């Protein structure tokens, strides 16, 4: 008789059956298991009977990578509080302010969140005054009416001189083009380069993400797709189950 022939505990993640001197015994690993989904406000534990249970864990907060949110636990659920009217910095914003959970340069609907002297607020961007005069100022770099160059990016269908003039960063034949999942740019709703949105592939390790389903590994932390591990609580990589099987995991998968 072998270990494989001996019945294990109710949950295979809580132990295994062992053959000792020709008799079957049940080996139970009581307490918190190593395999956990990080930031889900819960923890998995094994009871003395070998049953897997879920317990609330208020300290197991998520990190969404956004400086303009506060991540908390609301009982057994992650909860995000949006920050408003506090300083921040982020992609494309060296010195900005949080506006309802987003780091922006300004907010034209809130006079408290205005631009420095000499600049105008166009939505959420601080731009030169010529960017909001309702004229095409090609001599100072505008590609189309009040957009491109130092102004806000131009919408799809408007004129452009370079990809940087366009909202989706794609300029074809002097016209801003719509994004695709194969244009080599991070644009539109993508969280990474040509990945992480409906219709595109999931993102590889190191690319951006907003939720686990954006990532090929199924693990998103601090806005970045993480590499699979044998303790991340997700079946990924070459695993045969959740954190079991595969080349790097010690635990075999059991039914």
Short mmCIF file of C-alpha atoms in Angstrom, two decimals:
data_model
loop_
_atom_site.label_atom_id
_atom_site.label_comp_id
_atom_site.label_asym_id
_atom_site.label_seq_id
_atom_site.Cartn_x
_atom_site.Cartn_y
_atom_site.Cartn_z
CA UNK A 1 0.00 0.00 0.00
CA UNK A 2 1.20 3.54 -0.79
CA UNK A 3 0.34 7.07 0.39
CA UNK A 4 -1.70 7.58 -2.79
CA UNK A 5 -4.04 4.77 -1.80
CA UNK A 6 -4.82 6.29 1.61
CA UNK A 7 -7.71 8.77 1.96
CA UNK A 8 -6.78 12.27 3.02
CA UNK A 9 -8.64 14.98 4.97
CA UNK A 10 -11.89 16.57 3.68
CA UNK A 11 -9.85 19.28 1.92
CA UNK A 12 -6.79 18.10 -0.04
CA UNK A 13 -5.21 21.50 0.71
CA UNK A 14 -5.20 20.66 4.42
CA UNK A 15 -3.05 17.55 4.35
CA UNK A 16 -2.77 14.09 2.87
CA UNK A 17 -3.26 10.42 3.50
CA UNK A 18 -0.17 8.53 4.67
CA UNK A 19 0.65 4.86 4.75
CA UNK A 20 2.51 4.10 8.00
CA UNK A 21 3.54 0.52 8.74
CA UNK A 22 0.86 -0.77 6.42
CA UNK A 23 -1.91 1.33 7.94
CA UNK A 24 -3.52 4.51 6.58
CA UNK A 25 -3.25 7.67 8.64
CA UNK A 26 -4.51 11.18 7.93
CA UNK A 27 -1.91 13.95 8.13
CA UNK A 28 -3.54 17.32 8.82
CA UNK A 29 -1.81 20.70 8.63
CA UNK A 30 -3.92 22.80 10.98
CA UNK A 31 -3.88 26.60 10.74
CA UNK A 32 -3.30 29.17 8.00
CA UNK A 33 -2.25 27.67 4.68
CA UNK A 34 0.55 29.16 2.56
CA UNK A 35 -1.61 29.47 -0.54
CA UNK A 36 -3.53 32.76 -0.24
CA UNK A 37 -4.97 35.36 -2.61
CA UNK A 38 -3.22 38.54 -1.55
CA UNK A 39 -5.42 41.52 -0.76
CA UNK A 40 -8.83 39.80 -0.74
CA UNK A 41 -9.51 40.65 2.94
CA UNK A 42 -9.74 36.95 3.78
CA UNK A 43 -7.50 34.11 4.85
CA UNK A 44 -7.83 30.38 4.38
CA UNK A 45 -7.29 28.10 7.36
CA UNK A 46 -7.44 24.38 7.98
CA UNK A 47 -9.35 23.11 10.99
CA UNK A 48 -8.24 20.25 13.20
CA UNK A 49 -10.62 18.06 11.18
CA UNK A 50 -8.89 18.96 7.92
CA UNK A 51 -11.64 21.22 6.62
CA UNK A 52 -10.72 24.39 4.74
CA UNK A 53 -12.48 27.49 6.09
CA UNK A 54 -12.47 31.17 5.18
CA UNK A 55 -11.97 33.85 7.83
CA UNK A 56 -12.14 37.62 7.68
CA UNK A 57 -8.74 39.34 7.71
CA UNK A 58 -8.97 43.13 7.97
CA UNK A 59 -5.21 43.61 7.54
CA UNK A 60 -5.15 41.81 4.18
CA UNK A 61 -5.72 44.98 2.15
CA UNK A 62 -5.23 45.24 -1.59
CA UNK A 63 -2.85 47.66 -3.32
CA UNK A 64 -4.30 49.01 -6.56
CA UNK A 65 -1.22 51.13 -7.26
CA UNK A 66 -3.26 54.34 -7.30
CA UNK A 67 -1.96 57.15 -5.07
CA UNK A 68 -5.39 58.78 -5.20
CA UNK A 69 -7.21 55.91 -3.50
CA UNK A 70 -7.07 54.33 -0.07
CA UNK A 71 -7.41 50.55 -0.03
CA UNK A 72 -9.27 49.07 2.92
CA UNK A 73 -11.22 45.99 3.95
CA UNK A 74 -14.96 46.17 4.51
CA UNK A 75 -15.48 42.91 6.38
CA UNK A 76 -14.66 40.25 3.74
CA UNK A 77 -14.53 42.62 0.76
CA UNK A 78 -11.86 45.01 -0.53
CA UNK A 79 -13.07 48.61 -0.35
CA UNK A 80 -11.59 51.60 -2.17
CA UNK A 81 -11.98 55.17 -0.90
CA UNK A 82 -11.47 57.87 -3.52
CA UNK A 83 -9.22 60.75 -2.46
CA UNK A 84 -10.06 64.32 -3.47
CA UNK A 85 -8.15 67.61 -3.24
CA UNK A 86 -4.80 66.18 -2.10
CA UNK A 87 -1.41 66.51 -3.88
CA UNK A 88 -0.24 63.64 -6.09
CA UNK A 89 2.09 62.68 -8.91
CA UNK A 90 1.61 60.01 -11.54
CA UNK A 91 2.05 59.07 -15.21
CA UNK A 92 2.20 62.31 -17.17
CA UNK A 93 1.54 64.37 -14.04
CA UNK A 94 4.62 65.69 -12.21
CA UNK A 95 2.77 67.82 -9.69
CA UNK A 96 -0.96 67.31 -9.60
CA UNK A 97 -3.95 66.88 -7.36
CA UNK A 98 -6.31 64.00 -6.64
CA UNK A 99 -9.77 64.52 -8.13
CA UNK A 100 -12.23 61.83 -7.08
CA UNK A 101 -9.59 59.11 -7.19
CA UNK A 102 -7.65 60.26 -10.27
CA UNK A 103 -4.37 62.19 -10.32
CA UNK A 104 -4.85 65.22 -12.59
CA UNK A 105 -3.18 68.56 -13.22
CA UNK A 106 -6.41 70.49 -12.67
CA UNK A 107 -10.20 70.16 -12.76
CA UNK A 108 -12.13 72.77 -14.71
CA UNK A 109 -15.33 72.08 -12.75
CA UNK A 110 -13.65 72.85 -9.42
CA UNK A 111 -12.08 76.32 -9.03
CA UNK A 112 -10.02 75.04 -6.10
CA UNK A 113 -8.13 72.70 -8.44
CA UNK A 114 -6.81 75.29 -10.86
CA UNK A 115 -3.58 75.70 -12.83
CA UNK A 116 -0.54 77.85 -12.03
CA UNK A 117 -0.57 81.41 -13.32
CA UNK A 118 -0.15 81.65 -17.09
CA UNK A 119 -1.80 78.31 -17.85
CA UNK A 120 -5.43 77.37 -18.49
CA UNK A 121 -7.32 74.28 -17.37
CA UNK A 122 -8.68 72.23 -20.28
CA UNK A 123 -10.65 69.46 -18.60
CA UNK A 124 -7.93 67.98 -16.40
CA UNK A 125 -4.81 69.33 -18.13
CA UNK A 126 -2.92 72.57 -17.61
CA UNK A 127 -2.21 73.99 -21.06
CA UNK A 128 -1.05 77.27 -22.63
CA UNK A 129 -3.80 79.84 -23.13
CA UNK A 130 -3.84 79.37 -26.92
CA UNK A 131 -5.13 75.81 -26.35
CA UNK A 132 -8.55 77.09 -25.27
CA UNK A 133 -9.09 80.04 -27.63
CA UNK A 134 -11.22 78.09 -30.14
CA UNK A 135 -8.74 78.77 -32.96
CA UNK A 136 -6.25 76.64 -34.85
CA UNK A 137 -2.81 77.96 -33.89
CA UNK A 138 -0.53 75.90 -36.12
CA UNK A 139 2.36 78.33 -35.60
CA UNK A 140 2.66 77.21 -31.95
CA UNK A 141 2.30 73.49 -32.60
CA UNK A 142 -1.44 72.79 -32.68
CA UNK A 143 -2.27 69.96 -35.08
CA UNK A 144 -6.00 70.73 -35.12
CA UNK A 145 -8.32 73.13 -33.34
CA UNK A 146 -7.04 73.54 -29.75
CA UNK A 147 -5.38 70.10 -29.74
CA UNK A 148 -2.04 68.48 -30.39
CA UNK A 149 1.41 69.76 -29.46
CA UNK A 150 1.33 71.32 -25.99
CA UNK A 151 -2.48 71.16 -25.95
CA UNK A 152 -4.72 68.21 -25.13
CA UNK A 153 -4.40 65.25 -27.53
CA UNK A 154 -6.64 65.26 -30.60
CA UNK A 155 -9.57 62.88 -30.94
CA UNK A 156 -9.78 60.16 -33.57
CA UNK A 157 -10.36 61.64 -37.02
CA UNK A 158 -8.68 64.98 -36.33
CA UNK A 159 -5.41 66.07 -37.91
CA UNK A 160 -2.02 65.18 -36.46
CA UNK A 161 1.69 65.44 -37.17
CA UNK A 162 2.84 62.69 -34.80
CA UNK A 163 1.38 60.00 -32.55
CA UNK A 164 1.85 62.25 -29.54
CA UNK A 165 -0.78 64.60 -31.00
CA UNK A 166 -3.49 61.91 -30.69
CA UNK A 167 -5.57 60.53 -27.82
CA UNK A 168 -4.73 56.98 -28.86
CA UNK A 169 -1.14 57.93 -29.83
CA UNK A 170 -1.61 56.66 -33.38
CA UNK A 171 -1.23 59.08 -36.33
CA UNK A 172 -1.74 57.62 -39.81
CA UNK A 173 -1.62 59.73 -42.95
CA UNK A 174 -1.87 62.91 -40.93
CA UNK A 175 -5.06 61.79 -39.17
CA UNK A 176 -5.52 60.41 -35.63
CA UNK A 177 -6.51 56.74 -35.88
CA UNK A 178 -8.38 54.45 -33.51
CA UNK A 179 -6.39 52.12 -31.29
CA UNK A 180 -6.01 48.41 -32.01
CA UNK A 181 -4.61 45.49 -30.03
CA UNK A 182 -1.62 45.36 -32.38
CA UNK A 183 -0.45 48.95 -32.76
CA UNK A 184 2.47 48.63 -30.35
CA UNK A 185 1.11 51.30 -28.02
CA UNK A 186 -0.58 51.41 -24.63
CA UNK A 187 -3.71 53.33 -25.50
CA UNK A 188 -7.50 53.54 -25.15
CA UNK A 189 -8.61 51.27 -22.28
CA UNK A 190 -5.53 49.04 -22.40
CA UNK A 191 -3.70 48.53 -19.12
CA UNK A 192 -0.48 47.49 -20.88
CA UNK A 193 0.93 47.60 -24.40
CA UNK A 194 -1.74 45.96 -26.61
CA UNK A 195 -3.17 44.00 -23.69
CA UNK A 196 -5.50 44.17 -20.74
CA UNK A 197 -8.81 45.26 -22.24
CA UNK A 198 -11.81 43.55 -23.82
CA UNK A 199 -10.75 42.12 -27.16
CA UNK A 200 -7.02 42.15 -26.40
CA UNK A 201 -4.92 39.41 -24.83
CA UNK A 202 -4.13 39.31 -21.13
CA UNK A 203 -0.98 41.15 -20.11
CA UNK A 204 2.34 39.41 -19.40
CA UNK A 205 4.37 39.86 -16.23
CA UNK A 206 5.53 43.45 -15.73
CA UNK A 207 2.78 45.11 -17.78
CA UNK A 208 0.10 47.28 -16.22
CA UNK A 209 -3.23 46.04 -14.87
CA UNK A 210 -6.35 47.24 -13.10
CA UNK A 211 -7.70 43.84 -12.01
CA UNK A 212 -6.50 40.22 -11.93
CA UNK A 213 -8.28 39.31 -15.17
CA UNK A 214 -6.04 41.78 -17.03
CA UNK A 215 -3.06 39.49 -16.36
CA UNK A 216 -2.07 36.15 -17.89
CA UNK A 217 -1.02 35.08 -14.39
CA UNK A 218 -4.33 36.16 -12.84
CA UNK A 219 -2.40 38.21 -10.27
CA UNK A 220 -2.44 42.04 -10.31
CA UNK A 221 -0.67 43.94 -7.53
CA UNK A 222 0.08 47.66 -7.27
CA UNK A 223 -1.04 48.07 -10.88
CA UNK A 224 1.47 45.55 -12.29
CA UNK A 225 0.97 41.95 -13.46
CA UNK A 226 2.89 39.58 -11.18
CA UNK A 227 4.74 36.36 -11.97
CA UNK A 228 3.04 33.10 -10.95
CA UNK A 229 4.11 31.63 -7.61
CA UNK A 230 3.18 28.49 -5.71
CA UNK A 231 1.52 30.52 -2.94
CA UNK A 232 -0.59 33.12 -4.81
CA UNK A 233 -3.89 31.26 -4.47
CA UNK A 234 -4.37 31.06 -8.24
CA UNK A 235 -3.93 28.24 -10.74
CA UNK A 236 -1.40 29.71 -13.15
CA UNK A 237 1.88 29.02 -14.88
CA UNK A 238 2.30 25.28 -15.41
CA UNK A 239 0.37 24.33 -12.27
CA UNK A 240 -2.12 21.49 -12.43
CA UNK A 241 -4.36 23.08 -9.79
CA UNK A 242 -4.31 25.96 -7.33
CA UNK A 243 -0.66 26.23 -6.23
CA UNK A 244 0.04 22.55 -6.86
CA UNK A 245 1.70 20.45 -9.53
CA UNK A 246 3.96 22.04 -12.07
CA UNK A 247 7.72 22.21 -12.05
CA UNK A 248 8.23 24.71 -9.25
CA UNK A 249 5.59 23.70 -6.69
CA UNK A 250 6.35 21.18 -3.97
CA UNK A 251 2.73 20.15 -3.37
CA UNK A 252 1.26 17.55 -5.72
CA UNK A 253 -2.31 18.05 -6.87
CA UNK A 254 -4.84 15.79 -5.19
CA UNK A 255 -8.47 15.29 -6.07
#
